[in-house]
JSON list of C-alpha atoms in Angstrom, two decimals:
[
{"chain": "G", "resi": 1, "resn": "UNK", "atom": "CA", "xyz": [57.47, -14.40, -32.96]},
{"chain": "G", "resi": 2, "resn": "UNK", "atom": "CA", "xyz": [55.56, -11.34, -34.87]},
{"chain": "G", "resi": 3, "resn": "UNK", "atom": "CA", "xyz": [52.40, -11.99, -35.97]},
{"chain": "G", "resi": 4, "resn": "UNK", "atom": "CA", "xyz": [51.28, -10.01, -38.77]},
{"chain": "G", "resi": 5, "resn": "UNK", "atom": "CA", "xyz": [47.90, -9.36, -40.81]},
{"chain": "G", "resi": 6, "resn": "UNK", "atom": "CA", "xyz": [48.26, -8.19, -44.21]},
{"chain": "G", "resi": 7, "resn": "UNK", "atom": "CA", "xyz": [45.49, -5.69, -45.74]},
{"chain": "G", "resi": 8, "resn": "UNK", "atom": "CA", "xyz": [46.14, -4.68, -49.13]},
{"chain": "G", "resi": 9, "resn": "UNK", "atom": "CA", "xyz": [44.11, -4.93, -51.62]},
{"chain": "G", "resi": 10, "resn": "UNK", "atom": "CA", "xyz": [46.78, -4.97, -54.61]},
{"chain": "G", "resi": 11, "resn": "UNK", "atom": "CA", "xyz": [47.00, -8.43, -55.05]},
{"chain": "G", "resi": 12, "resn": "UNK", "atom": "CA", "xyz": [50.97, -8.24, -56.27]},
{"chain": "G", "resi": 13, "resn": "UNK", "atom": "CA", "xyz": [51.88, -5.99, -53.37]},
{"chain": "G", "resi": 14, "resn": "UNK", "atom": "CA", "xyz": [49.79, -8.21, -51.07]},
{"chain": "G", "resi": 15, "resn": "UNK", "atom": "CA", "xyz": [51.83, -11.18, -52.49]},
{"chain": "G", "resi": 16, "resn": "UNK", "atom": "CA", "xyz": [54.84, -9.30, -52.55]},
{"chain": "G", "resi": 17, "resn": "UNK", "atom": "CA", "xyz": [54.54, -8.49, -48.42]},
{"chain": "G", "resi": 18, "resn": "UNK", "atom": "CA", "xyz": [53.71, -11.54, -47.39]},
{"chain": "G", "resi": 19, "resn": "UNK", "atom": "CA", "xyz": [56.54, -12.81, -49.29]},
{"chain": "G", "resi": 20, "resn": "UNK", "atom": "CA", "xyz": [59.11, -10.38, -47.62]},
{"chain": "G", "resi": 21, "resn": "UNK", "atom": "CA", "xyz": [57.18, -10.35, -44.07]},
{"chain": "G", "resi": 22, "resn": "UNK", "atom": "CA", "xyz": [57.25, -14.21, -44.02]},
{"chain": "G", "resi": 23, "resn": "UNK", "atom": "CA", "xyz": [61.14, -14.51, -44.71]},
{"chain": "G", "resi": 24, "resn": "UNK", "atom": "CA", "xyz": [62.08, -12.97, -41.63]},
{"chain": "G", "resi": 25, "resn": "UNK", "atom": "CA", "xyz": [62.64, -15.82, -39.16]},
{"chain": "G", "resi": 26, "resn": "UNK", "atom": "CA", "xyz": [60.79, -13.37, -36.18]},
{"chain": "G", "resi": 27, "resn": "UNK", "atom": "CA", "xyz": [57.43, -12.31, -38.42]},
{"chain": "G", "resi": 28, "resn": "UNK", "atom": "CA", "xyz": [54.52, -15.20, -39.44]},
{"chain": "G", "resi": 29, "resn": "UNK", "atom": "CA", "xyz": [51.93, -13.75, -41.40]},
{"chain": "G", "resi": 30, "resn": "UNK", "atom": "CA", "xyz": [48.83, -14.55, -39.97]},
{"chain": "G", "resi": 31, "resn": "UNK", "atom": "CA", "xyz": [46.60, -13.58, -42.69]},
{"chain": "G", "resi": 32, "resn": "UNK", "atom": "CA", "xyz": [46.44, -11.45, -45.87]},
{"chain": "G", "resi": 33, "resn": "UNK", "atom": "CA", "xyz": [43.44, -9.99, -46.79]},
{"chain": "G", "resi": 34, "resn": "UNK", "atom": "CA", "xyz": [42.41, -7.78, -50.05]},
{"chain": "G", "resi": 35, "resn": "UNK", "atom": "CA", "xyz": [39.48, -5.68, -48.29]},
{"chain": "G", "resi": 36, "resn": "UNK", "atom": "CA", "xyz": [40.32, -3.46, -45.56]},
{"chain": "G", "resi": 37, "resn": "UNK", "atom": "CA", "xyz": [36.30, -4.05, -44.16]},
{"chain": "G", "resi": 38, "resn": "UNK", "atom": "CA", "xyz": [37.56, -7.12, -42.82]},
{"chain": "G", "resi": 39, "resn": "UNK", "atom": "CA", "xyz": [40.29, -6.25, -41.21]},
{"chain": "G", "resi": 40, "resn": "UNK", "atom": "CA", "xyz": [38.99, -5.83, -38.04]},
{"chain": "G", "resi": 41, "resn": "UNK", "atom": "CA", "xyz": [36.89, -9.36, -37.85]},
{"chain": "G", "resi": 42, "resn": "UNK", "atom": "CA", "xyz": [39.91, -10.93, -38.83]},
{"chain": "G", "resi": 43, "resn": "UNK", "atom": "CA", "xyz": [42.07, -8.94, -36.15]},
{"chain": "G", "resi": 44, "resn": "UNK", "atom": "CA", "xyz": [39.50, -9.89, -33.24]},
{"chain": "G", "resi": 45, "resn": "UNK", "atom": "CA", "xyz": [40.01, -13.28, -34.35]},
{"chain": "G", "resi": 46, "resn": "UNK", "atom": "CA", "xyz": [43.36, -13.78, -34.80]},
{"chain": "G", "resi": 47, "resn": "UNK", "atom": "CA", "xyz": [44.69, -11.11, -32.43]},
{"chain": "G", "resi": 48, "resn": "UNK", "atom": "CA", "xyz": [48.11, -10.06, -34.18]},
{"chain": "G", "resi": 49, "resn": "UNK", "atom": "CA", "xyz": [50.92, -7.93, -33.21]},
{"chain": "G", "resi": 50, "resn": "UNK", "atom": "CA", "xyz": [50.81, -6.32, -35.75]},
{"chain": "G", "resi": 51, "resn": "UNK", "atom": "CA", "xyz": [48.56, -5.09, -38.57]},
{"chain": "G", "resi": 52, "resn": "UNK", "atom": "CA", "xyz": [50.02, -3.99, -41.74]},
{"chain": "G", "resi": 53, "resn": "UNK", "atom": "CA", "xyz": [47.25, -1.12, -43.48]},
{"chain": "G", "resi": 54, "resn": "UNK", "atom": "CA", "xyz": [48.77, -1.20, -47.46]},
{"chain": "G", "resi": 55, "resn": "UNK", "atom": "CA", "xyz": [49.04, 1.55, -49.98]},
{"chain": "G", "resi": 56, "resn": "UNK", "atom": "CA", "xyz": [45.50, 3.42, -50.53]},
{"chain": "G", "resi": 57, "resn": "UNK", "atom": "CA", "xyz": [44.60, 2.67, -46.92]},
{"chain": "G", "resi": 58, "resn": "UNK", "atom": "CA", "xyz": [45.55, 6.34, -46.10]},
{"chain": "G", "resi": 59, "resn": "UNK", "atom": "CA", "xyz": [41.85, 7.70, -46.39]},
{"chain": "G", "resi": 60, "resn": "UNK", "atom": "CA", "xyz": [39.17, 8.86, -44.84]},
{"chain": "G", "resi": 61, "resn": "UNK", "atom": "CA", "xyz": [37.70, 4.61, -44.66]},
{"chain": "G", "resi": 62, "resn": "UNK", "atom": "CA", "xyz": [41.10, 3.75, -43.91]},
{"chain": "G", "resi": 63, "resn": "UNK", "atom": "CA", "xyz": [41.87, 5.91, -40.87]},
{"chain": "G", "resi": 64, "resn": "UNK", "atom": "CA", "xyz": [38.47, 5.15, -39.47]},
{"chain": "G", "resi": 65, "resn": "UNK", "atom": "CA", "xyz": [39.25, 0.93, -39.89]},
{"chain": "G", "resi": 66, "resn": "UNK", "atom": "CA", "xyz": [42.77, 1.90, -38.11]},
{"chain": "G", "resi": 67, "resn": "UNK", "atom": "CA", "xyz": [40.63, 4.14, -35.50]},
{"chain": "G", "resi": 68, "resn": "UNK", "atom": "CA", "xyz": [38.58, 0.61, -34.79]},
{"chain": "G", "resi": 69, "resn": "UNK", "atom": "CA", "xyz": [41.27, -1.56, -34.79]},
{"chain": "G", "resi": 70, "resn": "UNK", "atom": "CA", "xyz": [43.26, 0.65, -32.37]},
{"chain": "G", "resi": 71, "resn": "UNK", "atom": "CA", "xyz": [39.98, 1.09, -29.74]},
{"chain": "G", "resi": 72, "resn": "UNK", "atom": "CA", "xyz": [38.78, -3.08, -29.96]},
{"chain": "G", "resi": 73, "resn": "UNK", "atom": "CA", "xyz": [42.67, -4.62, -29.92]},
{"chain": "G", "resi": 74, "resn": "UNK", "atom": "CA", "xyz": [44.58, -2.36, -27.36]},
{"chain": "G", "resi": 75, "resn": "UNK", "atom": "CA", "xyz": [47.46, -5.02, -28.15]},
{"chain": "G", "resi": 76, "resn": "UNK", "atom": "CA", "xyz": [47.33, -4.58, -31.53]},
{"chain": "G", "resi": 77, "resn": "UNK", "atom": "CA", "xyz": [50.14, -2.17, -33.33]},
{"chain": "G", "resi": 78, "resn": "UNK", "atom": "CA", "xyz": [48.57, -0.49, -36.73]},
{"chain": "G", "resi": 79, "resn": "UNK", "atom": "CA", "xyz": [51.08, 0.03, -39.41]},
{"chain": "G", "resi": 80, "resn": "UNK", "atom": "CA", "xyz": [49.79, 1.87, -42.89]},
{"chain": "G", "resi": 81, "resn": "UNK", "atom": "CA", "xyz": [51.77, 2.24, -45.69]},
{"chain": "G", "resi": 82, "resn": "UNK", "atom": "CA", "xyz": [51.47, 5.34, -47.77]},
{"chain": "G", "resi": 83, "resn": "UNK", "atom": "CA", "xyz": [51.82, 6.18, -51.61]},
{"chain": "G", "resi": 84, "resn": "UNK", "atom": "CA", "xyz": [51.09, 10.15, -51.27]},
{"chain": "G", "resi": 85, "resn": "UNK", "atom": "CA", "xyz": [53.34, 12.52, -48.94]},
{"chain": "G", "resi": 86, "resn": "UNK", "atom": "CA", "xyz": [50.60, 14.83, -47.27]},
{"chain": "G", "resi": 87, "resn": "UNK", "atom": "CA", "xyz": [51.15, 16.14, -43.91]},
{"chain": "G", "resi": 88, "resn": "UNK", "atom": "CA", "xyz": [47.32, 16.27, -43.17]},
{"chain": "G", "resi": 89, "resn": "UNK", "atom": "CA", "xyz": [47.42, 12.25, -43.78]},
{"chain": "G", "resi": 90, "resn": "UNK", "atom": "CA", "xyz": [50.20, 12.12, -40.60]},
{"chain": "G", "resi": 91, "resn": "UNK", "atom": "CA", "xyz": [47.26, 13.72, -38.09]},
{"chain": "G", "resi": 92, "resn": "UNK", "atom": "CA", "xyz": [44.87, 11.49, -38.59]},
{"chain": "G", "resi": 93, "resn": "UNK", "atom": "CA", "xyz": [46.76, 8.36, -38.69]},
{"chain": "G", "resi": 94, "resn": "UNK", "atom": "CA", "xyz": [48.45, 9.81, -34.93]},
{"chain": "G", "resi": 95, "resn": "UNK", "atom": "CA", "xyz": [44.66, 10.43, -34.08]},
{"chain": "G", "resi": 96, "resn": "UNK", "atom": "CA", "xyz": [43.49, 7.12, -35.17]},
{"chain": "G", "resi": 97, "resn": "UNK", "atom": "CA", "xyz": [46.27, 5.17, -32.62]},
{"chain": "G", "resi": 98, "resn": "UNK", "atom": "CA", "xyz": [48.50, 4.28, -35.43]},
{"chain": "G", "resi": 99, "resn": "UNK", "atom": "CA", "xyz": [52.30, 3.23, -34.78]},
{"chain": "G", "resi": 100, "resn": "UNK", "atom": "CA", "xyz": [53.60, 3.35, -37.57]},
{"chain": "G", "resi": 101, "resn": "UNK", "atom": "CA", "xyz": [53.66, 5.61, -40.92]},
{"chain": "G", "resi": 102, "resn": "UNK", "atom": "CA", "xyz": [55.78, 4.46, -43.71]},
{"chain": "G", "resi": 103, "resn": "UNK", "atom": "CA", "xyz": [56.18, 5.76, -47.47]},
{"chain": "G", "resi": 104, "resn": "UNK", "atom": "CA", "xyz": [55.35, 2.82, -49.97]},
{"chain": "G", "resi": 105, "resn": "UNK", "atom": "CA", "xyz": [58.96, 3.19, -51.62]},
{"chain": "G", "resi": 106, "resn": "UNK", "atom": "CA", "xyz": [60.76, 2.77, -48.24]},
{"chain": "G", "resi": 107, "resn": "UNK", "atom": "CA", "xyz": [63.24, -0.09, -48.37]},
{"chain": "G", "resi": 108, "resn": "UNK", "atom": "CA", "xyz": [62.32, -3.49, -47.56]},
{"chain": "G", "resi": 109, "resn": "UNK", "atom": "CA", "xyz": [64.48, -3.51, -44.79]},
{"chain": "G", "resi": 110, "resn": "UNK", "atom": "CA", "xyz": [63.04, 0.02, -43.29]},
{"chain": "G", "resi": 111, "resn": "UNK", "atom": "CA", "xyz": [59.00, -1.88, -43.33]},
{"chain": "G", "resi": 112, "resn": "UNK", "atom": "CA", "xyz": [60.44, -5.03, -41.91]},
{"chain": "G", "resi": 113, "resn": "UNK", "atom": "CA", "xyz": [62.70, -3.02, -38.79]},
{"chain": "G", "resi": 114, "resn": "UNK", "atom": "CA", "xyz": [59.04, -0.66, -38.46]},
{"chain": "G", "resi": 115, "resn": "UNK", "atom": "CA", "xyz": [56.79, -3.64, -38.11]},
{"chain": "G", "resi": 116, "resn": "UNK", "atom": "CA", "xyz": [59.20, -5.13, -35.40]},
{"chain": "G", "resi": 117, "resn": "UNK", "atom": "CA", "xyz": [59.42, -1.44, -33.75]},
{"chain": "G", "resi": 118, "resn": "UNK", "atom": "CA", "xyz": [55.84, -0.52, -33.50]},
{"chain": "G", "resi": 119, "resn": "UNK", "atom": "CA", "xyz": [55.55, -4.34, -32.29]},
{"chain": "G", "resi": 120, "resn": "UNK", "atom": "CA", "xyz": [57.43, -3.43, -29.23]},
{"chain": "G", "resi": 121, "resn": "UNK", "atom": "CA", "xyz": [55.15, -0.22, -29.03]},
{"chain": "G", "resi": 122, "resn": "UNK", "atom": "CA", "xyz": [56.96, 2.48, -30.47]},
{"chain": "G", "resi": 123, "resn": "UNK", "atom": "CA", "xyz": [56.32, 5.14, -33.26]},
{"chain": "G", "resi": 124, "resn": "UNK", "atom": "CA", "xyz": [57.75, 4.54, -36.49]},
{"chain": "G", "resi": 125, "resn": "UNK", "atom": "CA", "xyz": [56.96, 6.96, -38.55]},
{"chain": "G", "resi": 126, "resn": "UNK", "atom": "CA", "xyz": [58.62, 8.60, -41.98]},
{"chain": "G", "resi": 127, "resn": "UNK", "atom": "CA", "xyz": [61.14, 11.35, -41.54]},
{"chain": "G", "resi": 128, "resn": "UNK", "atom": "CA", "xyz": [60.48, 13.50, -44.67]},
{"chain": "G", "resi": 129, "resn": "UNK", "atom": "CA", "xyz": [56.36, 12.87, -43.62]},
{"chain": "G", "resi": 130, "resn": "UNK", "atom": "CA", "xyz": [57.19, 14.15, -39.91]},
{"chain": "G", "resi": 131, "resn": "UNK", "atom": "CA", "xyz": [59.18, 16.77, -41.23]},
{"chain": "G", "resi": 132, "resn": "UNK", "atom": "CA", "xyz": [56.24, 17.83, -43.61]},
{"chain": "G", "resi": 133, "resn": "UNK", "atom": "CA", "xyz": [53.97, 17.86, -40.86]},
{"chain": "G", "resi": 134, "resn": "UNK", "atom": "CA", "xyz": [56.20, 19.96, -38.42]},
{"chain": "G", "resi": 135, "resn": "UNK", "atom": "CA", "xyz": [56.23, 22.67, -41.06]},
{"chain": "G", "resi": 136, "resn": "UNK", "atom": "CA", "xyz": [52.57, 22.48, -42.08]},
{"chain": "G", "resi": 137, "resn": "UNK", "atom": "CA", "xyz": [50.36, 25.40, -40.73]},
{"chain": "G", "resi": 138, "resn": "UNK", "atom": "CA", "xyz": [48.48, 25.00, -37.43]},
{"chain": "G", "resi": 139, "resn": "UNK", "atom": "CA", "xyz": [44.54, 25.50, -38.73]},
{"chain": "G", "resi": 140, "resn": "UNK", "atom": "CA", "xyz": [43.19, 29.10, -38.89]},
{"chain": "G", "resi": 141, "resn": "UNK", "atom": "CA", "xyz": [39.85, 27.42, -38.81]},
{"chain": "G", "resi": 142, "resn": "UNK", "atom": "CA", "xyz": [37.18, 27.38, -35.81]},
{"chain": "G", "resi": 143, "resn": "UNK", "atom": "CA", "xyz": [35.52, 24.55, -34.87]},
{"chain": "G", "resi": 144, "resn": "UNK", "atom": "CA", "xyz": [32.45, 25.38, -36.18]},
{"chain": "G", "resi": 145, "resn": "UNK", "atom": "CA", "xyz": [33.92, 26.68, -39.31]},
{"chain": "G", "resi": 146, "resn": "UNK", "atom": "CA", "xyz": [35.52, 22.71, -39.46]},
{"chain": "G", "resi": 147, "resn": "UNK", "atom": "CA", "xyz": [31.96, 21.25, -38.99]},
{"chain": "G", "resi": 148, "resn": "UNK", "atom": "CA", "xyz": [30.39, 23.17, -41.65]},
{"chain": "G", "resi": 149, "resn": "UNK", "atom": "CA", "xyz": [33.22, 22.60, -44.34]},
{"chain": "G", "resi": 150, "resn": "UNK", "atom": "CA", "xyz": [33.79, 18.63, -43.01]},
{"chain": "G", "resi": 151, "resn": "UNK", "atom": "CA", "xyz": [29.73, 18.48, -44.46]},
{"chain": "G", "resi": 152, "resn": "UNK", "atom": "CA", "xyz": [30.62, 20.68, -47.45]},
{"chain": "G", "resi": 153, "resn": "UNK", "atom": "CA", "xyz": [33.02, 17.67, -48.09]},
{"chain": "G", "resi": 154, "resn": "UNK", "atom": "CA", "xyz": [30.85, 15.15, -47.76]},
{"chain": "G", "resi": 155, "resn": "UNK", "atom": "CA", "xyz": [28.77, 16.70, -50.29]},
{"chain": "G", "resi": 156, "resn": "UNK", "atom": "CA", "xyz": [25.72, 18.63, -48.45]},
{"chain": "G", "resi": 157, "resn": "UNK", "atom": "CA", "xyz": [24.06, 21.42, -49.81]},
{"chain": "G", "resi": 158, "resn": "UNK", "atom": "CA", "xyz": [24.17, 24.98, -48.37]},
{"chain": "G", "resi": 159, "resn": "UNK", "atom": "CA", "xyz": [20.90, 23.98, -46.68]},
{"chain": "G", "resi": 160, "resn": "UNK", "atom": "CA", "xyz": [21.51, 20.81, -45.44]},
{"chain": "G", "resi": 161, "resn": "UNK", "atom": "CA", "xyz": [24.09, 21.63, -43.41]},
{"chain": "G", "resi": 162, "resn": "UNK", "atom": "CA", "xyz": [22.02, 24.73, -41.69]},
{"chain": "G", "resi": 163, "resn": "UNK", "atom": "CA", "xyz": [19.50, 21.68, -40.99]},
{"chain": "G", "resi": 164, "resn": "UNK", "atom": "CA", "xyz": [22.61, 19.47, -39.75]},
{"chain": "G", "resi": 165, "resn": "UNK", "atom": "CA", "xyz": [24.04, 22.48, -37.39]},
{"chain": "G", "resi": 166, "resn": "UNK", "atom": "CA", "xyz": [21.14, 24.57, -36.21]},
{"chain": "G", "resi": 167, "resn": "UNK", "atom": "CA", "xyz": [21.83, 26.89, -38.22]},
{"chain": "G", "resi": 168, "resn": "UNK", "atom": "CA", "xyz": [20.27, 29.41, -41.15]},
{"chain": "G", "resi": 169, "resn": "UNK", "atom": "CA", "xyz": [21.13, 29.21, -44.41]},
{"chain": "G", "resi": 170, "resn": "UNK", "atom": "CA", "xyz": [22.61, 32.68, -44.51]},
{"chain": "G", "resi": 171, "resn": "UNK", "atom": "CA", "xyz": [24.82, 31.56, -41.53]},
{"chain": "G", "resi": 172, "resn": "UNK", "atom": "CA", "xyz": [26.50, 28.60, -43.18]},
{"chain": "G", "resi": 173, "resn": "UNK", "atom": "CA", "xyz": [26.85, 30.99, -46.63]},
{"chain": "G", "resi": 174, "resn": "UNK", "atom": "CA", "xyz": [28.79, 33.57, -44.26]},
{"chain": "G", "resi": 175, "resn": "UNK", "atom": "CA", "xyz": [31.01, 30.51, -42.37]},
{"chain": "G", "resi": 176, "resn": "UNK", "atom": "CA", "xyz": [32.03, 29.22, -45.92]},
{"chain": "G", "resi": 177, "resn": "UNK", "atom": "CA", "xyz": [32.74, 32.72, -47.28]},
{"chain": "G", "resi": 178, "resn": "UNK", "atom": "CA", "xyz": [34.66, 33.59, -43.91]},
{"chain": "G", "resi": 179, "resn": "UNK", "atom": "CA", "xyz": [36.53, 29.96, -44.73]},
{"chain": "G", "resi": 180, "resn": "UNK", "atom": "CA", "xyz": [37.59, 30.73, -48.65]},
{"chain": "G", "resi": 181, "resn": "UNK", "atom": "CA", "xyz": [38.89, 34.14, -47.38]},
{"chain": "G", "resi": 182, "resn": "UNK", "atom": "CA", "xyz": [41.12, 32.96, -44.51]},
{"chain": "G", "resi": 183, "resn": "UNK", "atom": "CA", "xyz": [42.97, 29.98, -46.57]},
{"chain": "G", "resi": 184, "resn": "UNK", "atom": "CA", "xyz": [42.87, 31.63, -49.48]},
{"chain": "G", "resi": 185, "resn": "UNK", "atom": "CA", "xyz": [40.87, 29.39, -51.48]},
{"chain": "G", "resi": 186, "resn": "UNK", "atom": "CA", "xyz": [39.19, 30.27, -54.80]},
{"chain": "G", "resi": 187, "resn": "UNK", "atom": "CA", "xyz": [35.89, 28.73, -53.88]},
{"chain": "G", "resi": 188, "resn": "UNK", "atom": "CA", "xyz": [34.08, 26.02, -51.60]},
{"chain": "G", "resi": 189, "resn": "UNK", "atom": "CA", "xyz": [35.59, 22.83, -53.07]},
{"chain": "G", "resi": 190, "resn": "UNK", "atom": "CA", "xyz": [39.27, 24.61, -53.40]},
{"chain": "G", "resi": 191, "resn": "UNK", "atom": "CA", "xyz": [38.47, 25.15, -49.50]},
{"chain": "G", "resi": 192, "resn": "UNK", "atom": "CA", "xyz": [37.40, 21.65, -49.30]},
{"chain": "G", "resi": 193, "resn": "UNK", "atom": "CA", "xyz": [41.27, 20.54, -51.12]},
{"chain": "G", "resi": 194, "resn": "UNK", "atom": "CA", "xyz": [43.27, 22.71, -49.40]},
{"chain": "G", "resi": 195, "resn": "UNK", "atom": "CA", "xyz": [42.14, 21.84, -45.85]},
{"chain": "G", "resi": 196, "resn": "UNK", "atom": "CA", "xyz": [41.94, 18.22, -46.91]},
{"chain": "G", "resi": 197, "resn": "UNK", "atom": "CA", "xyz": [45.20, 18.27, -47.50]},
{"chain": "G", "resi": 198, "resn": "UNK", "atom": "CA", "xyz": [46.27, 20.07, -44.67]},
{"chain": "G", "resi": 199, "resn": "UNK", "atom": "CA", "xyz": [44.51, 17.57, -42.40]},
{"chain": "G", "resi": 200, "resn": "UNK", "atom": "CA", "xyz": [42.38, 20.01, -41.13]},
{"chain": "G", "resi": 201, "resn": "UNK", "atom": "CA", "xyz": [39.10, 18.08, -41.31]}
]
């Protein structure tokens, strides 16, 4: 038997989940829960197989809850369902120990076969999504350049982030402008976008 925990915070797709999770004579559905901040509580407790990250899970919060629940339950196989198609969203969900990567419209069947999959520890993860990812650019950004804009992002100022770093002012002015010009962004929060998307941060 699968055990499965159920994050979603959709009540209807929660309810809709459990409903096609629990008909499967292999999966019980341990619990279903509507905030993903008690995921991992509920995880340590009930140790599942599985757990099943719904649609919305796939930010930054959501990768970091996966991150947690893949370093505290070794045993336990992380599953998120997507609703957007951006490479950069593959990455981190690889780099936070998830199994499996799913689109939101995949067939019931497809979520059902992927929870039993990544319960047996393998990947399971969306063709068109791996695809996307395979063709996405490698990062022309340094390290350094990635600290500065992953602050940028989180909505420092200019100076802040020379007091975060180390660094002068002028020096995080001339890594942002060196970072618009090499991904062709029009300014710092089309920077921000475009290596958000890319996965880059």
């Amino acid at each position: 038997m699968i055990h499965v925990l159920i994050v979603e915070n959709m009540n209807l797709i929660r309810g809709g989940l459990v409903a096609l999770l629990s008909g499967h004579p292999d999966m019980a559905v341990v619990a279903a829960l509507e905030s993903a901040d008690k995921a991992l509580p509920a995880a340590l407790e009930l140790e599942p197989d599985v757990v099943l990250l719904g649609a919305g899970m796939e930010d930054a919060n959501g990768f970091a809850i996966a991150k947690s629940l893949h370093d505290e339950l070794r045993s336990c196989a992380i599953v998120i369902m997507a609703n957007r198609r951006r490479p950069g969203d593959l990455r981190r969900a690889v780099a936070a120990g998830v199994m499996g990567y799913l689109l939101i419209d995949a067939p019931p069947d497809d979520l059902a076969d992927a929870v039993r999959r990544a319960a047996q520890g393998e990947r399971v993860i969306d063709s068109e999504l791996a695809f996307a990812a395979l063709d996405s650019a490698e990062s022309p950004l340094t390290d350094r350049e990635v600290d500065v804009l992953r602050l940028a992002a989180q909505g420092a100022s200019s100076a802040e982030i020379a007091g975060h770093l180390f660094l002068s002012v002028r020096t995080v002015r001339n890594h942002i402008s060196r970072i618009i010009g090499k991904i062709g962004a029009r300014n710092r929060i089309d920077a921000i976008r475009i290596a958000d998307d890319a996965g880059w941060l």
